[in-house]
């Protein structure tokens, strides 16, 4: 499922309520630094010179949409940066955040600006600065075990590691939300399961270093490019959440 517009929705989000989506990637192609086996947008698109919307195109599209919503009497709870790939790949990510906050303040000041990111661009100071300007920053951390992370997230760069990611997440000094998907299944003949006791303990130990203010754990909700994946039930997710809660973390569950 690819989003064919810069601004889409609003849609009902199981985690955020009435969510207005902002897609900074091409309209008909997926570009991401991960190639996650569970991504609702599918695997990365092999295409040449896809058009990434400019800063002005994003600003203008958002302005038009907010005027429309105001006229209709619809108030979004959140502006969510997500879409067809990794939003922080956009070269103008930070200034687009600035524009979004300005428009939000004018039209729907109660709404939150939220960024869903796979955490791969934290080596860029402008990305970190842009994330810190948002009201909510949800940073992906699907496994604290290198092999499992590579099976689930399929990072494009070999330089991306759990160790380096953990250090970068620690730099937020707790001012972040960690998002983790739990799943089981197989891909290319390899079994995948980040719900085991070993996995959960390693995940919690990493969280003790990162000290996020919130944790969101969730299960598969839509069709995935890899079909042999199991949706984890709410009871099992709550059991995992309780293990993290026992260490003092605030954990929400979406199943």
GROMACS .gro file of C-alpha atoms in nm:
model
  255
    1UNK     CA    1   0.000   0.000   0.000
    2UNK     CA    2   0.161   0.322  -0.121
    3UNK     CA    3   0.038   0.672  -0.044
    4UNK     CA    4  -0.012   0.868  -0.364
    5UNK     CA    5  -0.034   1.213  -0.204
    6UNK     CA    6   0.191   1.431   0.007
    7UNK     CA    7  -0.088   1.483   0.260
    8UNK     CA    8  -0.324   1.192   0.322
    9UNK     CA    9  -0.615   1.127   0.555
   10UNK     CA   10  -0.702   1.206   0.818
   11UNK     CA   11  -0.732   0.842   0.912
   12UNK     CA   12  -0.813   0.673   1.239
   13UNK     CA   13  -0.491   0.550   1.398
   14UNK     CA   14  -0.504   0.283   1.666
   15UNK     CA   15  -0.223   0.467   1.845
   16UNK     CA   16  -0.283   0.837   1.773
   17UNK     CA   17  -0.653   0.895   1.708
   18UNK     CA   18  -0.742   1.125   1.416
   19UNK     CA   19  -0.415   1.134   1.225
   20UNK     CA   20  -0.327   1.355   0.927
   21UNK     CA   21  -0.044   1.187   0.738
   22UNK     CA   22   0.252   1.365   0.579
   23UNK     CA   23   0.448   1.172   0.317
   24UNK     CA   24   0.789   1.315   0.228
   25UNK     CA   25   0.879   1.034  -0.010
   26UNK     CA   26   0.770   0.982  -0.376
   27UNK     CA   27   0.401   0.936  -0.446
   28UNK     CA   28   0.432   0.598  -0.617
   29UNK     CA   29   0.757   0.456  -0.488
   30UNK     CA   30   0.894   0.347  -0.154
   31UNK     CA   31   1.235   0.473  -0.050
   32UNK     CA   32   1.372   0.365   0.285
   33UNK     CA   33   1.698   0.281   0.460
   34UNK     CA   34   1.524  -0.031   0.591
   35UNK     CA   35   1.347  -0.298   0.389
   36UNK     CA   36   1.132  -0.431   0.672
   37UNK     CA   37   0.964  -0.766   0.618
   38UNK     CA   38   0.644  -0.634   0.782
   39UNK     CA   39   0.612  -0.292   0.614
   40UNK     CA   40   0.260  -0.217   0.490
   41UNK     CA   41   0.415  -0.023   0.199
   42UNK     CA   42   0.597  -0.334   0.079
   43UNK     CA   43   0.963  -0.367  -0.010
   44UNK     CA   44   1.169  -0.078  -0.145
   45UNK     CA   45   1.092   0.022  -0.502
   46UNK     CA   46   1.362  -0.014  -0.764
   47UNK     CA   47   1.311   0.300  -0.966
   48UNK     CA   48   1.519   0.573  -1.122
   49UNK     CA   49   1.509   0.938  -1.014
   50UNK     CA   50   1.180   0.931  -0.824
   51UNK     CA   51   1.043   1.275  -0.744
   52UNK     CA   52   1.068   1.369  -0.378
   53UNK     CA   53   0.835   1.660  -0.296
   54UNK     CA   54   1.009   1.989  -0.235
   55UNK     CA   55   0.978   2.184   0.087
   56UNK     CA   56   0.741   2.430  -0.083
   57UNK     CA   57   0.528   2.151  -0.227
   58UNK     CA   58   0.487   1.999   0.118
   59UNK     CA   59   0.407   2.336   0.275
   60UNK     CA   60   0.152   2.426   0.008
   61UNK     CA   61  -0.017   2.085   0.014
   62UNK     CA   62  -0.046   2.098   0.393
   63UNK     CA   63  -0.186   2.453   0.382
   64UNK     CA   64  -0.456   2.352   0.131
   65UNK     CA   65  -0.550   2.044   0.336
   66UNK     CA   66  -0.573   2.235   0.663
   67UNK     CA   67  -0.797   2.497   0.504
   68UNK     CA   68  -1.021   2.214   0.384
   69UNK     CA   69  -1.035   2.046   0.724
   70UNK     CA   70  -1.112   2.375   0.897
   71UNK     CA   71  -1.403   2.433   0.660
   72UNK     CA   72  -1.532   2.079   0.723
   73UNK     CA   73  -1.503   2.114   1.100
   74UNK     CA   74  -1.260   1.824   1.127
   75UNK     CA   75  -0.985   1.860   1.388
   76UNK     CA   76  -0.691   1.619   1.364
   77UNK     CA   77  -0.535   1.499   1.686
   78UNK     CA   78  -0.193   1.457   1.531
   79UNK     CA   79   0.010   1.541   1.222
   80UNK     CA   80   0.206   1.223   1.152
   81UNK     CA   81   0.520   1.208   0.940
   82UNK     CA   82   0.520   0.860   0.790
   83UNK     CA   83   0.429   0.754   0.435
   84UNK     CA   84   0.627   0.575   0.164
   85UNK     CA   85   0.954   0.525   0.344
   86UNK     CA   86   1.177   0.706   0.593
   87UNK     CA   87   1.076   1.075   0.637
   88UNK     CA   88   1.412   1.184   0.778
   89UNK     CA   89   1.576   1.101   0.444
   90UNK     CA   90   1.432   1.425   0.307
   91UNK     CA   91   1.714   1.682   0.274
   92UNK     CA   92   1.485   1.956   0.412
   93UNK     CA   93   1.341   1.750   0.694
   94UNK     CA   94   1.413   2.002   0.971
   95UNK     CA   95   1.275   2.305   0.785
   96UNK     CA   96   0.966   2.107   0.685
   97UNK     CA   97   0.912   2.040   1.055
   98UNK     CA   98   0.939   2.417   1.111
   99UNK     CA   99   0.677   2.486   0.843
  100UNK     CA  100   0.446   2.220   0.983
  101UNK     CA  101   0.465   2.361   1.335
  102UNK     CA  102   0.384   2.710   1.204
  103UNK     CA  103   0.079   2.585   1.011
  104UNK     CA  104  -0.030   2.363   1.301
  105UNK     CA  105  -0.014   2.658   1.539
  106UNK     CA  106  -0.233   2.863   1.306
  107UNK     CA  107  -0.501   2.605   1.226
  108UNK     CA  108  -0.508   2.336   1.495
  109UNK     CA  109  -0.281   2.437   1.785
  110UNK     CA  110  -0.403   2.147   1.999
  111UNK     CA  111  -0.272   1.888   1.750
  112UNK     CA  112   0.062   1.717   1.805
  113UNK     CA  113   0.338   1.691   1.547
  114UNK     CA  114   0.463   1.333   1.547
  115UNK     CA  115   0.745   1.169   1.353
  116UNK     CA  116   0.771   0.794   1.298
  117UNK     CA  117   1.133   0.718   1.214
  118UNK     CA  118   1.342   0.406   1.174
  119UNK     CA  119   1.632   0.574   1.357
  120UNK     CA  120   1.884   0.531   1.073
  121UNK     CA  121   1.959   0.902   1.019
  122UNK     CA  122   2.055   0.996   1.374
  123UNK     CA  123   2.411   1.066   1.260
  124UNK     CA  124   2.276   1.385   1.095
  125UNK     CA  125   2.257   1.683   1.333
  126UNK     CA  126   1.973   1.842   1.130
  127UNK     CA  127   1.762   1.528   1.167
  128UNK     CA  128   1.816   1.514   1.543
  129UNK     CA  129   1.732   1.885   1.567
  130UNK     CA  130   1.415   1.837   1.362
  131UNK     CA  131   1.308   1.542   1.573
  132UNK     CA  132   1.355   1.741   1.893
  133UNK     CA  133   1.127   2.016   1.756
  134UNK     CA  134   0.840   1.769   1.709
  135UNK     CA  135   0.599   1.704   1.995
  136UNK     CA  136   0.645   1.330   1.968
  137UNK     CA  137   0.933   1.136   1.819
  138UNK     CA  138   0.887   0.761   1.785
  139UNK     CA  139   1.213   0.584   1.714
  140UNK     CA  140   1.222   0.226   1.597
  141UNK     CA  141   1.407  -0.037   1.800
  142UNK     CA  142   1.283  -0.381   1.693
  143UNK     CA  143   1.550  -0.597   1.852
  144UNK     CA  144   1.858  -0.560   2.069
  145UNK     CA  145   2.014  -0.866   1.904
  146UNK     CA  146   2.201  -0.786   1.583
  147UNK     CA  147   2.103  -1.093   1.384
  148UNK     CA  148   1.734  -1.054   1.465
  149UNK     CA  149   1.736  -0.683   1.383
  150UNK     CA  150   1.888  -0.760   1.043
  151UNK     CA  151   1.629  -1.028   0.971
  152UNK     CA  152   1.333  -0.809   1.066
  153UNK     CA  153   1.443  -0.464   0.949
  154UNK     CA  154   1.677  -0.557   0.661
  155UNK     CA  155   1.888  -0.238   0.687
  156UNK     CA  156   2.029  -0.121   0.355
  157UNK     CA  157   2.361  -0.018   0.509
  158UNK     CA  158   2.593  -0.272   0.668
  159UNK     CA  159   2.725   0.012   0.886
  160UNK     CA  160   2.397   0.031   1.076
  161UNK     CA  161   2.427  -0.176   1.395
  162UNK     CA  162   2.234  -0.226   1.717
  163UNK     CA  163   2.535  -0.104   1.912
  164UNK     CA  164   2.565   0.227   1.727
  165UNK     CA  165   2.188   0.276   1.735
  166UNK     CA  166   2.173   0.224   2.111
  167UNK     CA  167   2.438   0.491   2.165
  168UNK     CA  168   2.252   0.738   1.942
  169UNK     CA  169   1.924   0.673   2.120
  170UNK     CA  170   2.096   0.736   2.454
  171UNK     CA  171   2.192   1.083   2.328
  172UNK     CA  172   1.824   1.187   2.346
  173UNK     CA  173   1.857   1.163   2.726
  174UNK     CA  174   1.517   0.999   2.757
  175UNK     CA  175   1.332   1.256   2.547
  176UNK     CA  176   1.193   1.001   2.301
  177UNK     CA  177   0.946   0.719   2.257
  178UNK     CA  178   1.069   0.377   2.152
  179UNK     CA  179   0.846   0.180   1.915
  180UNK     CA  180   0.891  -0.195   1.876
  181UNK     CA  181   0.697  -0.446   1.672
  182UNK     CA  182   0.683  -0.804   1.798
  183UNK     CA  183   0.638  -1.087   1.550
  184UNK     CA  184   0.720  -1.445   1.462
  185UNK     CA  185   0.764  -1.616   1.129
  186UNK     CA  186   1.022  -1.704   0.868
  187UNK     CA  187   1.190  -1.537   0.573
  188UNK     CA  188   1.425  -1.688   0.316
  189UNK     CA  189   1.441  -2.008   0.515
  190UNK     CA  190   1.533  -1.837   0.844
  191UNK     CA  191   1.313  -1.840   1.153
  192UNK     CA  192   1.238  -1.502   1.311
  193UNK     CA  193   1.106  -1.447   1.663
  194UNK     CA  194   1.172  -1.143   1.880
  195UNK     CA  195   0.928  -1.257   2.150
  196UNK     CA  196   1.157  -1.515   2.313
  197UNK     CA  197   1.284  -1.468   2.667
  198UNK     CA  198   1.636  -1.403   2.535
  199UNK     CA  199   1.508  -1.138   2.297
  200UNK     CA  200   1.286  -0.961   2.550
  201UNK     CA  201   1.557  -0.957   2.815
  202UNK     CA  202   1.811  -0.812   2.571
  203UNK     CA  203   1.552  -0.553   2.462
  204UNK     CA  204   1.482  -0.450   2.823
  205UNK     CA  205   1.853  -0.428   2.903
  206UNK     CA  206   1.898  -0.192   2.608
  207UNK     CA  207   1.600   0.012   2.725
  208UNK     CA  208   1.768   0.052   3.063
  209UNK     CA  209   2.051   0.231   2.882
  210UNK     CA  210   1.824   0.441   2.659
  211UNK     CA  211   1.571   0.530   2.932
  212UNK     CA  212   1.288   0.643   2.698
  213UNK     CA  213   0.999   0.840   2.845
  214UNK     CA  214   0.753   0.605   2.671
  215UNK     CA  215   0.753   0.273   2.491
  216UNK     CA  216   0.498   0.163   2.230
  217UNK     CA  217   0.482  -0.203   2.139
  218UNK     CA  218   0.256  -0.334   1.870
  219UNK     CA  219   0.173  -0.624   1.641
  220UNK     CA  220   0.120  -0.657   1.267
  221UNK     CA  221  -0.200  -0.480   1.170
  222UNK     CA  222  -0.207  -0.482   0.789
  223UNK     CA  223  -0.090  -0.699   0.499
  224UNK     CA  224   0.287  -0.754   0.489
  225UNK     CA  225   0.523  -0.825   0.195
  226UNK     CA  226   0.635  -1.144   0.370
  227UNK     CA  227   0.330  -1.362   0.418
  228UNK     CA  228   0.470  -1.612   0.667
  229UNK     CA  229   0.450  -1.376   0.964
  230UNK     CA  230   0.238  -1.424   1.276
  231UNK     CA  231   0.043  -1.148   1.447
  232UNK     CA  232   0.117  -1.157   1.818
  233UNK     CA  233  -0.195  -1.150   2.035
  234UNK     CA  234  -0.279  -0.884   2.292
  235UNK     CA  235  -0.227  -1.113   2.592
  236UNK     CA  236   0.127  -1.197   2.485
  237UNK     CA  237   0.204  -0.834   2.411
  238UNK     CA  238   0.074  -0.733   2.753
  239UNK     CA  239   0.299  -0.995   2.914
  240UNK     CA  240   0.599  -0.843   2.737
  241UNK     CA  241   0.483  -0.496   2.837
  242UNK     CA  242   0.452  -0.606   3.200
  243UNK     CA  243   0.815  -0.719   3.199
  244UNK     CA  244   0.919  -0.370   3.090
  245UNK     CA  245   0.675  -0.205   3.329
  246UNK     CA  246   0.834  -0.400   3.613
  247UNK     CA  247   1.153  -0.208   3.536
  248UNK     CA  248   0.972   0.123   3.567
  249UNK     CA  249   0.892   0.195   3.202
  250UNK     CA  250   0.565   0.340   3.071
  251UNK     CA  251   0.446   0.099   2.804
  252UNK     CA  252   0.142   0.114   2.576
  253UNK     CA  253   0.020  -0.180   2.369
  254UNK     CA  254  -0.149  -0.178   2.028
  255UNK     CA  255  -0.266  -0.513   1.896
   0.00000   0.00000   0.00000
